[in-house]
């Protein structure tokens, strides 16, 4: 039986948060809210969700990486923080991560001055630094796929910055961001699961530099190890209690409006000056008290209007999640081949869907692509109540220049806690003989319980007791992966 929307994604419940502090909206704004009908409020609430879900997810990400003093991930602004060990199921940091690379993250503020990026000369490992904005648009990337061997350097400038460039930078190294907010997602591949390999990758990580231009000049224009860059505290709009929000995809009702209000109150979240659709939508949002530069105050809204807005938000959520039923790309054997080449940022429904299930997706096909899978070869929902196999022909493995990885996630896109701390299988394991093959086939065993057969255990991918999903990754994909022609094998239920 084909899964319903309710089966595909678990129901979401609102989280309680304290009221936003700040100036009350002016009288005209309060009057605009009073003039709303419930039907208008419901439709605007739906639109607010579709427009705001992904920006809210990114605001939450930056808050925890750069501002939340209670967050162990807090590393300040304009500073690169590397994971020194592979991600595990806990703590839950972000949806649909991979387990084959060590991640680096930096939250940049380009409103005051440029930021300098330098990298070491990396010859034998996959690596990349990829840059995104507040709309989850990937606007620049450097790395082993994109640059010839050798050191790489960049000077990042904001959309409104003007001034003298430091001597020594050539034109290709000076890159302008479309927003004052910019994020960096870094990756360095772990080609093995040994302590020796981890030490090599940690040494590579120490060779990156991310810091403000003035700090870089003060340091003598030299490379500075990430941990040695002085921490700069972020100071963006907040409200009391927001540090308790762990999963922004669960925000509902007034709580979701509060976070959209934070996005609009932050001047570094640069809006689209020529976005006609967005300009008209923001005029409608203002009727709810969501206005650029203004603190959102739910007390201007009546209980009836709040109920209608909350209903509209849930309609928007349902509309976004329905994308999963039709797929976002080419469907093959239950796998949804998703490419950014088919993605339109103006399609807010699609953007909200990714903000819910895979923040910062779709990934840039120039780097890699992801293929989603939630159903078996019969079209039934994947669940830990059954056992499955995924079988590859060794003569027809996914065609990539870098590596492939098949991670497994729970229903909400997080790694599944398991006794062997295994969250994915990858091509490095196959190349090093750590996966069992026989008869020209690679068979992956997907189930909750540990296989009794030691050969099956070698290829075991642990599943949760409930529903689960995949987002396979192909780094350096060839064209047959990008356009979905590659015959990705289906997941077969065996019990």
Short mmCIF file of C-alpha atoms in Angstrom, two decimals:
data_model
loop_
_atom_site.label_atom_id
_atom_site.label_comp_id
_atom_site.label_asym_id
_atom_site.label_seq_id
_atom_site.Cartn_x
_atom_site.Cartn_y
_atom_site.Cartn_z
CA UNK A 1 0.00 0.00 0.00
CA UNK A 2 1.32 3.43 -0.91
CA UNK A 3 2.06 5.57 2.18
CA UNK A 4 -0.15 8.48 3.05
CA UNK A 5 1.19 11.91 3.91
CA UNK A 6 0.53 11.18 7.57
CA UNK A 7 2.56 7.99 7.35
CA UNK A 8 5.45 9.66 5.56
CA UNK A 9 6.13 12.28 8.22
CA UNK A 10 5.29 12.11 11.89
CA UNK A 11 2.80 14.65 13.22
CA UNK A 12 4.29 17.80 14.63
CA UNK A 13 3.37 19.49 17.89
CA UNK A 14 3.98 23.08 18.91
CA UNK A 15 6.61 24.01 21.46
CA UNK A 16 5.85 26.49 24.19
CA UNK A 17 8.09 29.54 24.37
CA UNK A 18 8.13 32.78 26.33
CA UNK A 19 6.79 35.98 24.81
CA UNK A 20 9.00 38.15 22.64
CA UNK A 21 10.33 41.22 24.40
CA UNK A 22 10.67 44.55 22.68
CA UNK A 23 8.70 47.52 21.43
CA UNK A 24 4.99 47.08 20.79
CA UNK A 25 3.75 47.58 17.23
CA UNK A 26 2.41 51.02 16.54
CA UNK A 27 -1.31 51.75 16.54
CA UNK A 28 -1.69 51.44 12.76
CA UNK A 29 -0.17 47.99 12.92
CA UNK A 30 -2.52 46.91 15.68
CA UNK A 31 -5.44 48.24 13.65
CA UNK A 32 -4.31 46.23 10.61
CA UNK A 33 -4.40 43.08 12.73
CA UNK A 34 -7.89 43.94 13.99
CA UNK A 35 -9.14 44.31 10.41
CA UNK A 36 -8.12 40.74 9.54
CA UNK A 37 -10.78 38.13 8.89
CA UNK A 38 -10.12 34.57 10.01
CA UNK A 39 -10.00 33.43 6.38
CA UNK A 40 -7.36 36.07 5.57
CA UNK A 41 -5.35 35.17 8.67
CA UNK A 42 -5.46 31.48 7.78
CA UNK A 43 -4.19 32.07 4.24
CA UNK A 44 -1.46 34.46 5.40
CA UNK A 45 -0.41 31.93 8.05
CA UNK A 46 -0.06 29.28 5.34
CA UNK A 47 2.06 31.62 3.24
CA UNK A 48 4.21 32.62 6.23
CA UNK A 49 5.06 28.97 6.81
CA UNK A 50 5.98 28.26 3.19
CA UNK A 51 8.13 31.39 2.95
CA UNK A 52 9.68 31.15 6.39
CA UNK A 53 10.36 27.51 7.25
CA UNK A 54 13.81 27.28 5.69
CA UNK A 55 14.99 30.75 6.82
CA UNK A 56 13.77 29.90 10.34
CA UNK A 57 15.75 26.64 10.27
CA UNK A 58 18.87 28.59 9.27
CA UNK A 59 18.29 31.25 11.93
CA UNK A 60 18.04 28.44 14.48
CA UNK A 61 21.24 26.89 13.10
CA UNK A 62 23.15 30.16 13.37
CA UNK A 63 21.75 30.81 16.85
CA UNK A 64 23.15 27.51 18.13
CA UNK A 65 26.45 27.78 16.27
CA UNK A 66 27.19 31.43 17.03
CA UNK A 67 25.03 32.84 19.82
CA UNK A 68 23.33 30.41 22.20
CA UNK A 69 25.59 30.33 25.27
CA UNK A 70 23.96 27.10 26.42
CA UNK A 71 24.80 25.33 23.17
CA UNK A 72 27.94 23.16 23.07
CA UNK A 73 28.13 24.06 19.37
CA UNK A 74 28.49 27.79 20.02
CA UNK A 75 31.71 29.00 18.45
CA UNK A 76 30.98 32.66 17.82
CA UNK A 77 30.80 34.57 14.55
CA UNK A 78 33.38 34.65 11.72
CA UNK A 79 35.14 31.59 13.10
CA UNK A 80 35.39 28.02 11.76
CA UNK A 81 34.54 25.11 14.04
CA UNK A 82 35.40 21.57 12.96
CA UNK A 83 33.94 18.37 14.29
CA UNK A 84 37.01 16.46 15.38
CA UNK A 85 35.22 13.11 15.38
CA UNK A 86 32.44 11.69 13.17
CA UNK A 87 28.84 12.64 13.98
CA UNK A 88 26.77 10.14 15.94
CA UNK A 89 23.07 9.78 16.67
CA UNK A 90 23.35 12.00 19.74
CA UNK A 91 23.29 14.90 20.14
CA UNK A 92 20.81 15.74 17.40
CA UNK A 93 22.40 18.65 15.54
CA UNK A 94 20.91 18.81 12.06
CA UNK A 95 18.84 16.62 9.79
CA UNK A 96 20.31 14.24 7.18
CA UNK A 97 24.04 14.66 7.91
CA UNK A 98 26.63 12.27 6.51
CA UNK A 99 28.95 10.06 8.54
CA UNK A 100 31.85 9.86 6.06
CA UNK A 101 33.20 13.37 6.39
CA UNK A 102 34.12 15.51 9.35
CA UNK A 103 32.03 18.66 9.16
CA UNK A 104 33.12 22.23 9.65
CA UNK A 105 30.75 25.11 10.27
CA UNK A 106 31.14 28.86 10.33
CA UNK A 107 28.54 31.60 10.58
CA UNK A 108 29.71 34.80 8.91
CA UNK A 109 28.55 38.38 9.30
CA UNK A 110 29.68 40.41 6.30
CA UNK A 111 27.80 43.59 7.23
CA UNK A 112 30.80 45.31 8.83
CA UNK A 113 33.86 43.98 7.00
CA UNK A 114 35.08 41.17 4.72
CA UNK A 115 36.18 37.73 5.87
CA UNK A 116 39.41 35.99 4.82
CA UNK A 117 39.50 32.26 3.99
CA UNK A 118 42.74 30.29 3.47
CA UNK A 119 43.18 26.54 3.03
CA UNK A 120 46.18 24.20 3.12
CA UNK A 121 47.51 22.24 0.15
CA UNK A 122 45.45 19.01 0.36
CA UNK A 123 46.37 16.30 -2.14
CA UNK A 124 45.00 12.95 -0.99
CA UNK A 125 41.63 13.63 0.69
CA UNK A 126 38.29 14.93 -0.50
CA UNK A 127 37.62 18.35 1.00
CA UNK A 128 35.34 21.31 0.39
CA UNK A 129 34.11 24.60 1.81
CA UNK A 130 30.68 25.53 0.48
CA UNK A 131 28.91 28.82 1.13
CA UNK A 132 25.18 29.43 1.58
CA UNK A 133 22.87 32.35 2.39
CA UNK A 134 19.72 32.88 4.44
CA UNK A 135 17.53 31.38 1.71
CA UNK A 136 19.63 28.17 1.59
CA UNK A 137 21.13 29.18 -1.75
CA UNK A 138 24.63 27.83 -2.45
CA UNK A 139 26.54 30.74 -3.95
CA UNK A 140 30.20 29.68 -3.88
CA UNK A 141 32.34 26.62 -3.24
CA UNK A 142 35.98 25.63 -3.14
CA UNK A 143 37.56 22.21 -2.73
CA UNK A 144 39.25 19.19 -4.27
CA UNK A 145 36.58 18.94 -7.00
CA UNK A 146 36.73 22.61 -7.92
CA UNK A 147 40.34 23.77 -7.57
CA UNK A 148 43.69 22.50 -8.81
CA UNK A 149 45.97 21.09 -6.08
CA UNK A 150 47.50 23.80 -3.97
CA UNK A 151 46.49 26.39 -1.41
CA UNK A 152 43.26 28.34 -1.94
CA UNK A 153 42.46 31.81 -0.67
CA UNK A 154 39.28 33.91 -0.72
CA UNK A 155 38.21 37.38 0.39
CA UNK A 156 34.43 37.38 1.01
CA UNK A 157 32.64 40.74 0.89
CA UNK A 158 29.05 41.64 1.72
CA UNK A 159 26.50 43.10 -0.73
CA UNK A 160 26.88 46.67 0.55
CA UNK A 161 30.53 46.76 1.58
CA UNK A 162 32.88 49.30 0.02
CA UNK A 163 36.49 49.95 0.83
CA UNK A 164 40.03 49.14 -0.15
CA UNK A 165 40.97 45.55 -0.79
CA UNK A 166 44.13 44.30 0.89
CA UNK A 167 47.12 43.95 -1.42
CA UNK A 168 47.90 40.55 -2.83
CA UNK A 169 44.43 39.28 -3.73
CA UNK A 170 43.62 38.68 -7.39
CA UNK A 171 40.17 39.04 -8.89
CA UNK A 172 39.24 35.35 -8.72
CA UNK A 173 39.92 35.37 -4.98
CA UNK A 174 37.50 38.23 -4.22
CA UNK A 175 33.92 36.94 -3.98
CA UNK A 176 30.80 38.97 -3.26
CA UNK A 177 27.93 37.49 -1.26
CA UNK A 178 24.34 38.45 -1.99
CA UNK A 179 23.57 38.61 1.74
CA UNK A 180 25.29 39.91 4.85
CA UNK A 181 24.48 36.54 6.40
CA UNK A 182 26.63 33.71 5.08
CA UNK A 183 27.27 30.21 6.31
CA UNK A 184 30.09 27.80 5.53
CA UNK A 185 29.68 24.05 5.45
CA UNK A 186 33.06 22.34 5.37
CA UNK A 187 33.88 18.69 4.77
CA UNK A 188 37.02 16.55 4.90
CA UNK A 189 36.58 12.85 4.08
CA UNK A 190 37.47 10.06 6.47
CA UNK A 191 38.68 7.30 4.18
CA UNK A 192 38.90 4.79 7.04
CA UNK A 193 37.55 4.34 10.58
CA UNK A 194 40.96 4.09 12.28
CA UNK A 195 42.51 6.44 14.82
CA UNK A 196 45.44 6.93 12.44
CA UNK A 197 43.15 8.23 9.71
CA UNK A 198 41.32 10.46 12.19
CA UNK A 199 44.65 12.02 13.23
CA UNK A 200 45.51 12.74 9.57
CA UNK A 201 42.17 14.45 8.97
CA UNK A 202 42.42 16.47 12.19
CA UNK A 203 45.82 17.72 11.00
CA UNK A 204 44.25 18.80 7.69
CA UNK A 205 41.52 20.66 9.58
CA UNK A 206 44.12 22.62 11.54
CA UNK A 207 45.39 24.14 8.28
CA UNK A 208 42.22 26.12 7.49
CA UNK A 209 41.81 29.80 8.38
CA UNK A 210 38.53 31.73 8.65
CA UNK A 211 38.62 35.18 10.27
CA UNK A 212 37.61 38.80 9.76
CA UNK A 213 39.84 40.92 7.55
CA UNK A 214 40.91 43.22 10.38
CA UNK A 215 41.88 40.27 12.60
CA UNK A 216 43.78 38.66 9.74
CA UNK A 217 45.75 41.87 9.12
CA UNK A 218 46.40 42.24 12.87
CA UNK A 219 47.74 38.66 12.90
CA UNK A 220 50.31 39.64 10.28
CA UNK A 221 48.37 38.35 7.25
CA UNK A 222 49.31 34.80 8.21
CA UNK A 223 47.26 31.61 8.43
CA UNK A 224 45.71 31.08 11.84
CA UNK A 225 44.56 27.67 13.14
CA UNK A 226 40.72 27.69 13.58
CA UNK A 227 40.85 27.12 17.35
CA UNK A 228 43.31 30.02 17.72
CA UNK A 229 40.98 32.61 16.15
CA UNK A 230 39.56 34.78 18.94
CA UNK A 231 35.85 34.26 19.55
CA UNK A 232 33.53 37.10 18.59
CA UNK A 233 30.12 36.93 20.25
CA UNK A 234 27.08 37.27 18.03
CA UNK A 235 24.29 39.67 18.93
CA UNK A 236 21.18 39.04 16.84
CA UNK A 237 17.50 39.40 17.81
CA UNK A 238 16.35 36.88 20.43
CA UNK A 239 13.48 36.25 22.79
CA UNK A 240 13.58 34.70 26.30
CA UNK A 241 13.34 30.94 26.23
CA UNK A 242 14.35 30.36 22.62
CA UNK A 243 17.34 28.33 23.77
CA UNK A 244 14.89 25.52 24.62
CA UNK A 245 13.94 25.05 20.96
CA UNK A 246 15.77 21.95 19.73
CA UNK A 247 14.01 21.08 16.49
CA UNK A 248 12.64 24.06 14.52
CA UNK A 249 10.61 21.74 12.27
CA UNK A 250 8.33 21.18 15.27
CA UNK A 251 7.52 24.87 15.75
CA UNK A 252 3.84 25.67 15.37
CA UNK A 253 1.39 28.54 15.87
CA UNK A 254 2.62 31.64 17.66
CA UNK A 255 5.99 30.00 18.34
CA UNK A 256 6.64 29.72 14.61
CA UNK A 257 5.58 33.36 14.11
CA UNK A 258 8.09 34.43 16.76
CA UNK A 259 10.92 32.87 14.79
CA UNK A 260 9.79 34.43 11.52
CA UNK A 261 9.73 37.71 13.44
CA UNK A 262 13.36 37.17 14.43
CA UNK A 263 14.31 36.55 10.80
CA UNK A 264 12.64 39.81 9.72
CA UNK A 265 14.12 41.77 12.64
CA UNK A 266 17.69 40.81 11.71
CA UNK A 267 19.18 43.21 9.12
CA UNK A 268 21.94 40.73 8.19
CA UNK A 269 19.30 38.39 6.75
CA UNK A 270 19.36 40.33 3.50
CA UNK A 271 16.00 40.24 1.71
CA UNK A 272 15.61 40.14 -2.06
CA UNK A 273 15.36 43.72 -3.27
CA UNK A 274 13.88 42.68 -6.61
CA UNK A 275 11.77 39.74 -5.41
CA UNK A 276 8.27 40.84 -6.47
CA UNK A 277 6.60 37.74 -5.02
CA UNK A 278 8.39 38.24 -1.71
CA UNK A 279 7.74 41.99 -1.54
CA UNK A 280 3.99 41.47 -1.90
CA UNK A 281 4.02 38.59 0.60
CA UNK A 282 5.87 40.66 3.21
CA UNK A 283 3.18 43.32 2.89
CA UNK A 284 0.63 40.67 3.82
CA UNK A 285 2.82 39.36 6.66
CA UNK A 286 2.88 42.86 8.15
CA UNK A 287 -0.84 42.51 8.87
CA UNK A 288 0.10 39.85 11.42
CA UNK A 289 2.73 42.10 12.99
CA UNK A 290 5.58 40.45 11.07
CA UNK A 291 7.42 43.43 9.70
CA UNK A 292 11.01 44.23 8.84
CA UNK A 293 12.79 45.79 11.81
CA UNK A 294 9.83 45.33 14.19
CA UNK A 295 9.57 42.95 17.15
CA UNK A 296 6.65 40.59 16.77
CA UNK A 297 4.03 40.91 19.52
CA UNK A 298 1.29 38.24 19.53
CA UNK A 299 -0.79 40.30 21.96
CA UNK A 300 -2.04 42.43 19.06
CA UNK A 301 -3.83 39.34 17.71
CA UNK A 302 -7.12 38.01 19.04
CA UNK A 303 -7.46 34.36 20.08
CA UNK A 304 -9.68 33.74 17.02
CA UNK A 305 -7.08 35.19 14.66
CA UNK A 306 -4.27 33.26 16.35
CA UNK A 307 -6.26 30.04 15.94
CA UNK A 308 -6.80 30.80 12.25
CA UNK A 309 -3.11 31.58 11.72
CA UNK A 310 -2.13 28.36 13.49
CA UNK A 311 -4.49 26.44 11.24
CA UNK A 312 -2.94 28.13 8.20
CA UNK A 313 0.55 27.23 9.37
CA UNK A 314 -0.46 23.58 9.61
CA UNK A 315 -1.98 23.78 6.13
CA UNK A 316 1.33 25.15 4.89
CA UNK A 317 3.18 22.33 6.63
CA UNK A 318 0.90 19.74 5.03
CA UNK A 319 1.35 21.36 1.62
CA UNK A 320 5.14 21.23 2.02
CA UNK A 321 5.22 17.64 3.22
CA UNK A 322 3.02 16.58 0.32
CA UNK A 323 6.06 17.16 -1.89
CA UNK A 324 7.28 13.77 -0.60
CA UNK A 325 4.32 12.01 -2.18
CA UNK A 326 5.05 13.19 -5.71
CA UNK A 327 8.84 13.36 -5.37
CA UNK A 328 11.13 16.27 -6.10
CA UNK A 329 13.02 14.78 -9.05
CA UNK A 330 13.28 11.57 -11.09
CA UNK A 331 11.82 8.49 -9.36
CA UNK A 332 13.64 5.17 -9.92
CA UNK A 333 12.99 1.99 -7.90
CA UNK A 334 11.72 4.03 -4.97
CA UNK A 335 14.65 6.49 -5.04
CA UNK A 336 13.95 10.17 -5.67
CA UNK A 337 16.93 11.58 -7.60
CA UNK A 338 16.96 15.21 -6.55
CA UNK A 339 19.10 17.81 -8.28
CA UNK A 340 19.37 21.53 -7.68
CA UNK A 341 19.08 21.87 -11.47
CA UNK A 342 15.33 21.27 -11.05
CA UNK A 343 15.00 23.55 -8.02
CA UNK A 344 13.50 27.05 -8.03
CA UNK A 345 14.01 29.26 -5.01
CA UNK A 346 10.71 30.99 -5.80
CA UNK A 347 8.90 27.68 -5.23
CA UNK A 348 8.36 28.26 -1.51
CA UNK A 349 6.49 24.99 -1.08
CA UNK A 350 9.55 23.06 -2.21
CA UNK A 351 11.88 25.27 -0.18
CA UNK A 352 9.78 24.71 2.95
CA UNK A 353 9.83 20.95 2.36
CA UNK A 354 13.61 20.92 2.44
CA UNK A 355 13.61 23.20 5.49
CA UNK A 356 11.50 20.58 7.26
CA UNK A 357 13.30 17.37 6.33
CA UNK A 358 16.80 18.30 5.09
CA UNK A 359 18.06 21.77 5.98
CA UNK A 360 20.20 23.31 3.21
CA UNK A 361 18.88 20.90 0.57
CA UNK A 362 18.82 20.54 -2.34
CA UNK A 363 22.56 20.16 -2.43
CA UNK A 364 24.50 21.62 -5.39
CA UNK A 365 24.93 18.98 -8.10
CA UNK A 366 28.26 20.54 -8.96
CA UNK A 367 29.38 19.06 -5.64
CA UNK A 368 27.11 16.07 -5.07
CA UNK A 369 23.52 14.92 -5.26
CA UNK A 370 21.20 13.21 -2.81
CA UNK A 371 18.60 10.54 -3.51
CA UNK A 372 15.74 10.19 -1.04
CA UNK A 373 14.07 6.85 -0.36
CA UNK A 374 11.18 6.21 2.03
CA UNK A 375 9.60 3.12 0.46
CA UNK A 376 10.59 -0.41 -0.52
CA UNK A 377 10.46 -1.85 -4.03
CA UNK A 378 6.72 -2.50 -3.60
CA UNK A 379 6.00 1.11 -2.67
CA UNK A 380 5.38 0.36 1.03
CA UNK A 381 6.78 2.54 3.79
CA UNK A 382 10.16 1.45 5.18
CA UNK A 383 9.76 0.32 8.78
CA UNK A 384 11.81 -1.48 11.39
CA UNK A 385 9.06 -4.09 11.66
CA UNK A 386 10.56 -5.74 8.56
CA UNK A 387 13.98 -6.76 7.22
CA UNK A 388 15.31 -5.54 3.87
CA UNK A 389 18.22 -5.94 1.48
CA UNK A 390 19.81 -3.52 -0.97
CA UNK A 391 21.85 -5.32 -3.65
CA UNK A 392 24.42 -3.70 -5.97
CA UNK A 393 26.10 -5.24 -9.00
CA UNK A 394 29.83 -4.62 -8.53
CA UNK A 395 30.08 -3.93 -12.27
CA UNK A 396 27.46 -1.18 -11.98
CA UNK A 397 28.27 0.79 -8.85
CA UNK A 398 27.22 4.47 -8.61
CA UNK A 399 29.51 6.46 -10.99
CA UNK A 400 31.35 9.16 -9.01
CA UNK A 401 34.69 10.95 -9.09
CA UNK A 402 34.90 11.21 -5.28
CA UNK A 403 32.88 8.77 -3.13
CA UNK A 404 29.37 7.52 -2.41
CA UNK A 405 27.62 7.00 0.90
CA UNK A 406 24.31 5.44 1.96
CA UNK A 407 23.19 6.82 5.36
CA UNK A 408 20.04 5.67 7.17
CA UNK A 409 17.85 8.06 9.18
CA UNK A 410 14.80 7.88 11.37
CA UNK A 411 11.46 9.36 10.33
CA UNK A 412 12.60 12.91 11.09
CA UNK A 413 15.95 12.71 9.32
CA UNK A 414 18.29 11.97 12.25
CA UNK A 415 20.83 9.18 12.68
CA UNK A 416 19.55 6.06 14.46
CA UNK A 417 21.25 5.13 17.73
CA UNK A 418 22.60 1.58 17.51
CA UNK A 419 25.06 -0.68 19.38
CA UNK A 420 27.83 -0.55 16.74
CA UNK A 421 27.64 3.23 16.05
CA UNK A 422 27.14 2.60 12.34
CA UNK A 423 25.02 5.14 10.49
CA UNK A 424 26.02 4.57 6.87
CA UNK A 425 28.02 2.45 4.43
CA UNK A 426 30.33 4.01 1.84
CA UNK A 427 32.62 3.37 -1.11
CA UNK A 428 35.76 3.69 1.04
CA UNK A 429 34.63 0.66 3.03
CA UNK A 430 34.14 -1.27 -0.19
CA UNK A 431 37.54 -0.24 -1.55
CA UNK A 432 39.30 -1.28 1.67
CA UNK A 433 37.61 -4.69 1.74
CA UNK A 434 35.55 -3.91 4.83
CA UNK A 435 32.30 -4.91 3.13
CA UNK A 436 31.55 -8.51 2.21
CA UNK A 437 30.98 -9.25 -1.49
CA UNK A 438 30.08 -12.50 -3.19
CA UNK A 439 29.21 -13.54 -6.75
CA UNK A 440 29.88 -10.06 -8.06
CA UNK A 441 27.28 -8.57 -5.69
CA UNK A 442 27.30 -6.25 -2.68
CA UNK A 443 24.31 -7.00 -0.45
CA UNK A 444 23.45 -4.54 2.34
CA UNK A 445 21.30 -5.91 5.18
CA UNK A 446 18.87 -3.38 6.64
CA UNK A 447 17.12 -4.42 9.85
CA UNK A 448 16.66 -3.60 13.51
CA UNK A 449 18.18 -6.71 15.07
CA UNK A 450 21.84 -7.65 14.71
CA UNK A 451 22.33 -10.39 12.07
CA UNK A 452 23.50 -13.74 13.42
CA UNK A 453 25.53 -14.47 10.28
CA UNK A 454 28.95 -12.73 10.71
CA UNK A 455 29.15 -12.02 6.96
CA UNK A 456 25.77 -10.29 7.04
CA UNK A 457 26.85 -8.43 10.17
CA UNK A 458 29.75 -6.99 8.17
CA UNK A 459 27.23 -5.37 5.78
CA UNK A 460 24.58 -4.54 8.40
CA UNK A 461 22.97 -1.11 8.37
CA UNK A 462 20.99 -0.79 11.64
CA UNK A 463 17.39 0.44 11.40
CA UNK A 464 15.09 1.82 14.11
CA UNK A 465 11.95 0.07 15.32
CA UNK A 466 9.77 2.68 13.64
CA UNK A 467 9.71 4.19 10.15
CA UNK A 468 12.98 5.19 8.53
CA UNK A 469 14.41 6.70 5.35
CA UNK A 470 17.56 7.11 3.28
CA UNK A 471 19.33 10.03 1.65
CA UNK A 472 22.13 8.43 -0.37
CA UNK A 473 24.99 10.78 -1.33
CA UNK A 474 27.09 10.76 -4.49
CA UNK A 475 30.07 13.13 -4.38
CA UNK A 476 31.36 14.07 -7.80
CA UNK A 477 28.36 12.54 -9.61
CA UNK A 478 28.47 11.68 -13.30
CA UNK A 479 25.59 12.69 -15.55
CA UNK A 480 23.59 9.45 -15.16
CA UNK A 481 23.26 10.17 -11.44
CA UNK A 482 22.41 13.83 -11.97
CA UNK A 483 19.59 13.15 -14.42
CA UNK A 484 18.40 9.94 -12.70
CA UNK A 485 19.29 7.45 -15.45
CA UNK A 486 21.47 5.37 -13.15
CA UNK A 487 19.59 2.20 -12.22
CA UNK A 488 19.74 2.54 -8.44
CA UNK A 489 18.58 -0.81 -7.01
CA UNK A 490 15.37 -0.86 -5.00
CA UNK A 491 15.14 -1.85 -1.35
CA UNK A 492 13.66 -5.34 -1.15
CA UNK A 493 11.62 -6.53 1.82
CA UNK A 494 12.66 -10.08 2.82
CA UNK A 495 10.50 -10.56 5.93
#
